Short mmCIF file of C-alpha atoms in Angstrom, two decimals:
data_model
loop_
_atom_site.label_atom_id
_atom_site.label_comp_id
_atom_site.label_asym_id
_atom_site.label_seq_id
_atom_site.Cartn_x
_atom_site.Cartn_y
_atom_site.Cartn_z
CA UNK V 1 -59.11 203.13 48.35
CA UNK V 2 -57.45 204.45 45.29
CA UNK V 3 -55.39 202.30 42.99
CA UNK V 4 -51.95 203.32 41.74
CA UNK V 5 -52.07 205.74 38.86
CA UNK V 6 -49.27 204.65 36.56
CA UNK V 7 -46.96 207.22 34.98
CA UNK V 8 -47.00 208.15 31.32
CA UNK V 9 -44.44 205.47 30.43
CA UNK V 10 -47.00 202.77 31.39
CA UNK V 11 -49.46 202.49 28.48
CA UNK V 12 -53.16 201.89 28.82
CA UNK V 13 -53.14 198.08 28.84
CA UNK V 14 -56.45 197.23 27.27
CA UNK V 15 -56.25 199.58 24.29
CA UNK V 16 -52.64 198.83 23.49
CA UNK V 17 -53.05 195.07 23.83
CA UNK V 18 -56.00 194.91 21.46
CA UNK V 19 -54.32 197.16 18.90
CA UNK V 20 -51.10 195.16 18.93
CA UNK V 21 -52.95 191.86 18.90
CA UNK V 22 -54.99 192.83 15.84
CA UNK V 23 -52.02 194.40 14.07
CA UNK V 24 -50.05 191.18 14.39
CA UNK V 25 -52.36 189.62 11.79
CA UNK V 26 -51.30 192.22 9.23
CA UNK V 27 -48.23 190.10 8.64
CA UNK V 28 -50.44 187.36 7.22
CA UNK V 29 -50.89 189.27 3.97
CA UNK V 30 -47.22 189.57 2.96
CA UNK V 31 -46.49 186.14 4.37
CA UNK V 32 -49.16 184.52 2.24
CA UNK V 33 -48.06 186.50 -0.78
CA UNK V 34 -44.58 185.06 -0.40
CA UNK V 35 -45.97 181.56 0.03
CA UNK V 36 -47.17 181.62 -3.60
CA UNK V 37 -43.58 181.46 -4.79
CA UNK V 38 -42.33 178.94 -2.23
CA UNK V 39 -42.14 175.21 -2.69
CA UNK V 40 -44.88 172.93 -1.45
CA UNK V 41 -44.03 171.21 1.82
CA UNK V 42 -42.71 167.69 1.42
CA UNK V 43 -44.16 164.80 3.36
CA UNK V 44 -40.89 164.50 5.28
CA UNK V 45 -41.05 168.11 6.43
CA UNK V 46 -44.67 167.79 7.46
CA UNK V 47 -44.04 164.68 9.56
CA UNK V 48 -40.88 165.95 11.25
CA UNK V 49 -41.08 166.68 15.00
CA UNK V 50 -39.36 169.75 16.40
CA UNK V 51 -38.48 170.60 20.01
CA UNK V 52 -37.22 173.71 21.81
CA UNK V 53 -35.97 173.78 25.42
CA UNK V 54 -35.22 177.29 26.64
CA UNK V 55 -34.22 178.27 30.17
CA UNK V 56 -34.37 182.06 30.37
CA UNK V 57 -34.06 185.04 32.66
CA UNK V 58 -36.41 188.00 32.93
CA UNK V 59 -35.60 191.20 34.84
CA UNK V 60 -38.85 193.18 34.92
CA UNK V 61 -39.69 196.52 36.41
CA UNK V 62 -42.81 195.94 38.51
CA UNK V 63 -45.64 198.39 39.09
CA UNK V 64 -48.54 196.93 41.03
CA UNK V 65 -51.49 197.63 43.30
CA UNK V 66 -52.42 194.95 45.82
CA UNK V 67 -55.55 195.31 47.96
CA UNK V 68 -55.96 192.99 50.96
CA UNK V 69 -59.21 193.92 52.67
CA UNK V 70 -58.58 197.34 54.24
CA UNK V 71 -54.87 197.38 53.26
CA UNK V 72 -53.46 198.74 50.00
CA UNK V 73 -49.86 198.14 48.91
CA UNK V 74 -48.51 200.05 45.92
CA UNK V 75 -45.23 198.62 44.67
CA UNK V 76 -42.92 200.42 42.27
CA UNK V 77 -39.77 198.43 41.63
CA UNK V 78 -37.68 199.75 38.71
CA UNK V 79 -35.36 197.55 36.69
CA UNK V 80 -32.20 198.62 38.57
CA UNK V 81 -33.66 197.43 41.90
CA UNK V 82 -35.07 194.07 40.83
CA UNK V 83 -31.92 192.09 41.67
CA UNK V 84 -31.75 193.39 45.24
CA UNK V 85 -35.39 192.39 45.88
CA UNK V 86 -35.49 189.07 44.03
CA UNK V 87 -35.23 186.14 46.45
CA UNK V 88 -36.43 183.30 44.23
CA UNK V 89 -36.59 182.69 40.48
CA UNK V 90 -37.22 179.80 38.08
CA UNK V 91 -38.06 180.45 34.42
CA UNK V 92 -38.36 177.76 31.77
CA UNK V 93 -39.90 177.54 28.29
CA UNK V 94 -40.55 174.35 26.31
CA UNK V 95 -42.29 173.83 23.00
CA UNK V 96 -42.71 170.96 20.62
CA UNK V 97 -44.62 170.33 17.44
CA UNK V 98 -45.16 168.49 14.21
CA UNK V 99 -46.19 169.90 10.85
CA UNK V 100 -48.34 172.98 11.30
CA UNK V 101 -49.03 172.35 15.00
CA UNK V 102 -46.96 173.45 18.00
CA UNK V 103 -47.55 173.23 21.74
CA UNK V 104 -46.00 175.99 23.86
CA UNK V 105 -45.48 175.64 27.61
CA UNK V 106 -43.91 177.99 30.10
CA UNK V 107 -43.12 177.97 33.82
CA UNK V 108 -42.54 181.22 35.70
CA UNK V 109 -41.71 181.47 39.40
CA UNK V 110 -40.72 184.79 40.96
CA UNK V 111 -40.44 185.80 44.61
CA UNK V 112 -39.84 189.44 45.60
CA UNK V 113 -39.25 190.69 49.13
CA UNK V 114 -39.86 194.41 49.63
CA UNK V 115 -40.09 197.01 52.36
CA UNK V 116 -43.10 199.14 51.53
CA UNK V 117 -45.20 201.99 52.79
CA UNK V 118 -48.72 200.60 52.86
CA UNK V 119 -52.10 202.15 53.64
CA UNK V 120 -54.77 200.99 56.08
CA UNK V 121 -58.29 202.38 55.53
CA UNK V 122 -60.70 202.17 58.45
CA UNK V 123 -63.79 203.42 56.59
CA UNK V 124 -63.78 202.64 52.84
CA UNK V 125 -66.47 205.22 52.14
CA UNK V 126 -64.29 207.94 53.74
CA UNK V 127 -60.79 207.05 52.49
CA UNK V 128 -59.45 210.61 52.56
CA UNK V 129 -59.93 211.03 56.30
CA UNK V 130 -59.62 207.45 57.58
CA UNK V 131 -56.45 206.17 55.88
CA UNK V 132 -53.08 205.93 57.62
CA UNK V 133 -49.65 204.94 56.31
CA UNK V 134 -47.46 202.30 57.91
CA UNK V 135 -44.21 200.49 57.11
CA UNK V 136 -44.53 196.85 56.13
CA UNK V 137 -42.47 193.97 54.89
CA UNK V 138 -44.12 192.56 51.78
CA UNK V 139 -43.27 189.24 50.13
CA UNK V 140 -44.93 188.55 46.79
CA UNK V 141 -44.63 185.07 45.29
CA UNK V 142 -45.93 184.40 41.78
CA UNK V 143 -46.24 181.03 40.03
CA UNK V 144 -47.53 180.85 36.46
CA UNK V 145 -47.98 177.74 34.31
CA UNK V 146 -48.83 178.34 30.68
CA UNK V 147 -49.92 176.02 27.86
CA UNK V 148 -51.03 177.02 24.37
CA UNK V 149 -51.65 175.26 21.09
CA UNK V 150 -50.44 177.08 17.97
CA UNK V 151 -51.44 176.49 14.35
CA UNK V 152 -49.23 177.80 11.53
CA UNK V 153 -51.07 179.59 8.72
CA UNK V 154 -48.08 179.83 6.40
CA UNK V 155 -45.90 177.23 4.72
CA UNK V 156 -42.86 175.58 6.26
CA UNK V 157 -40.58 176.95 3.53
CA UNK V 158 -41.61 180.58 3.97
CA UNK V 159 -39.26 182.99 5.77
CA UNK V 160 -42.36 184.62 7.27
CA UNK V 161 -44.36 182.40 9.60
CA UNK V 162 -47.66 183.31 11.23
CA UNK V 163 -49.32 181.26 13.96
CA UNK V 164 -52.62 181.67 15.79
CA UNK V 165 -52.76 180.42 19.37
CA UNK V 166 -55.28 179.42 22.01
CA UNK V 167 -54.63 178.14 25.51
CA UNK V 168 -54.59 178.98 29.21
CA UNK V 169 -52.42 180.46 31.94
CA UNK V 170 -52.65 179.21 35.55
CA UNK V 171 -51.65 181.82 38.13
CA UNK V 172 -51.01 181.43 41.85
CA UNK V 173 -50.15 184.52 43.91
CA UNK V 174 -49.07 184.42 47.54
CA UNK V 175 -48.99 187.67 49.53
CA UNK V 176 -47.29 187.93 52.90
CA UNK V 177 -47.60 191.31 54.63
CA UNK V 178 -46.20 192.05 58.09
CA UNK V 179 -45.51 195.12 60.22
CA UNK V 180 -41.84 196.11 60.40
CA UNK V 181 -42.16 198.62 63.24
CA UNK V 182 -44.30 199.07 66.32
CA UNK V 183 -47.74 200.45 65.59
CA UNK V 184 -51.15 200.59 67.22
CA UNK V 185 -52.28 198.47 64.24
CA UNK V 186 -50.89 195.53 66.23
CA UNK V 187 -53.97 195.77 68.43
CA UNK V 188 -56.23 194.93 65.47
CA UNK V 189 -54.99 191.33 65.35
CA UNK V 190 -55.02 191.71 61.57
CA UNK V 191 -51.28 191.26 60.99
CA UNK V 192 -49.46 189.43 59.63
CA UNK V 193 -51.60 188.95 56.54
CA UNK V 194 -51.08 185.79 54.51
CA UNK V 195 -53.20 185.39 51.41
CA UNK V 196 -53.12 182.96 48.48
CA UNK V 197 -55.22 183.20 45.34
CA UNK V 198 -55.32 181.00 42.25
CA UNK V 199 -57.10 181.42 38.92
CA UNK V 200 -56.97 180.25 35.30
CA UNK V 201 -57.13 182.63 32.34
CA UNK V 202 -58.18 181.53 28.85
CA UNK V 203 -55.87 183.02 26.20
CA UNK V 204 -56.00 183.82 22.49
CA UNK V 205 -53.10 185.20 20.54
CA UNK V 206 -50.79 185.17 17.54
CA UNK V 207 -47.08 184.83 16.84
CA UNK V 208 -45.06 186.12 13.90
CA UNK V 209 -41.58 184.88 12.96
CA UNK V 210 -39.20 186.11 10.29
CA UNK V 211 -35.79 184.70 9.29
CA UNK V 212 -34.14 187.77 7.75
CA UNK V 213 -30.60 186.32 7.66
CA UNK V 214 -29.03 182.87 7.66
CA UNK V 215 -28.28 183.19 11.39
CA UNK V 216 -30.57 186.02 12.48
CA UNK V 217 -34.29 185.95 13.15
CA UNK V 218 -37.02 187.90 14.90
CA UNK V 219 -40.31 186.85 16.47
CA UNK V 220 -43.19 188.74 18.04
CA UNK V 221 -45.98 187.32 20.19
CA UNK V 222 -49.17 188.95 21.45
CA UNK V 223 -51.94 187.37 23.49
CA UNK V 224 -54.87 188.56 25.56
CA UNK V 225 -57.13 186.74 27.99
CA UNK V 226 -58.93 186.60 31.29
CA UNK V 227 -62.27 187.94 30.10
CA UNK V 228 -63.53 187.75 33.72
CA UNK V 229 -63.25 183.95 33.63
CA UNK V 230 -60.11 184.12 35.79
CA UNK V 231 -58.78 187.64 35.92
CA UNK V 232 -60.71 190.60 34.56
CA UNK V 233 -58.15 191.01 31.81
CA UNK V 234 -54.57 190.06 31.01
CA UNK V 235 -52.25 190.78 28.11
CA UNK V 236 -48.79 189.61 27.16
CA UNK V 237 -46.42 191.07 24.55
CA UNK V 238 -43.02 189.56 23.73
CA UNK V 239 -40.47 190.53 21.08
CA UNK V 240 -37.20 188.60 20.57
CA UNK V 241 -34.11 188.87 18.40
CA UNK V 242 -32.48 185.47 17.80
CA UNK V 243 -28.93 184.51 16.80
CA UNK V 244 -28.03 180.95 15.79
CA UNK V 245 -24.85 180.28 17.77
CA UNK V 246 -24.70 176.62 16.71
CA UNK V 247 -26.95 174.24 14.83
CA UNK V 248 -28.69 173.29 18.08
CA UNK V 249 -28.46 176.54 20.09
CA UNK V 250 -30.07 179.95 19.58
CA UNK V 251 -29.22 182.91 21.81
CA UNK V 252 -32.18 185.25 22.11
CA UNK V 253 -32.53 188.75 23.52
CA UNK V 254 -36.04 189.98 24.11
CA UNK V 255 -38.40 192.34 25.91
CA UNK V 256 -41.67 191.38 27.59
CA UNK V 257 -44.64 193.28 28.97
CA UNK V 258 -47.14 191.33 31.09
CA UNK V 259 -50.28 193.04 32.40
CA UNK V 260 -52.90 191.51 34.67
CA UNK V 261 -55.96 192.77 36.51
CA UNK V 262 -57.53 190.38 39.02
CA UNK V 263 -60.38 191.02 41.47
CA UNK V 264 -62.02 188.28 43.54
CA UNK V 265 -65.31 190.20 43.60
CA UNK V 266 -65.67 189.99 47.39
CA UNK V 267 -66.13 192.88 49.81
CA UNK V 268 -64.85 193.88 53.22
CA UNK V 269 -62.00 192.00 54.82
CA UNK V 270 -62.22 189.22 52.17
CA UNK V 271 -61.68 191.59 49.26
CA UNK V 272 -58.55 190.91 47.21
CA UNK V 273 -57.33 192.76 44.16
CA UNK V 274 -54.08 192.67 42.22
CA UNK V 275 -53.36 194.93 39.26
CA UNK V 276 -49.84 194.76 37.88
CA UNK V 277 -47.56 195.82 35.04
CA UNK V 278 -44.33 193.86 34.63
CA UNK V 279 -42.00 194.87 31.82
CA UNK V 280 -38.33 194.32 31.13
CA UNK V 281 -35.57 192.61 29.15
CA UNK V 282 -35.18 188.84 28.77
CA UNK V 283 -32.41 186.47 27.75
CA UNK V 284 -33.00 182.95 26.38
CA UNK V 285 -30.71 180.03 25.66
CA UNK V 286 -32.87 177.98 23.29
CA UNK V 287 -31.76 174.41 22.57
CA UNK V 288 -33.46 173.18 19.37
CA UNK V 289 -33.60 169.71 17.89
#
């Protein structure tokens, strides 16, 4: 079975993720240089707690390959079709911290219902002559729970802030595949297919923030993980432009790219694989106090 070959607008995930992740630390140099001229943090600043509650919405284009035993489902859902396929969504970000330390948490729940052309391969060693196409209804439900600890390398008074992060991301994926038209595949007693997989990825990353105007700011986050502990590899890139609407509310417009490559390592009918690229715009309403 062949996996989806992404088009040129989908970058090679591993190379790009590592390059961006490493390059994010370049900001440490100018940030630290600026810190020399800033004031030393006061005890009051260091002991002050800060909180951010941010419901948000993400509208990603989704490109994925899902392998369920002998069945392969290649999904290509562009941005302009995401709303017609989205049947469930809950997205919420919360972070809190004190001094140089911050804890970041995130909840993501997405459910997509698609009508897809899937492939059934009778003999994996002869895919070219033993694979047939069929129409299927495919429901993909994703739940992700994320928690990371961040440590700030720069001073509180600097306009440039650099944080290093370590944490984990819990992922649960439910796949529901069913035939939508009569087919001799009904005689295989293989459909409908219902499959659930869960795994936990360790993560390392960095975040850079700059306040370039009294009300305007920008932040960039990059993290990588998996390392065959949970998934084979995962990467996450997020860039956001922030506007301070009020003292306690920031409106943020961003763009996120999330890549994951999971394989359960089993063979035959128990084999499960999910390789996906999700990328698209985001909107946050961040309440800060």
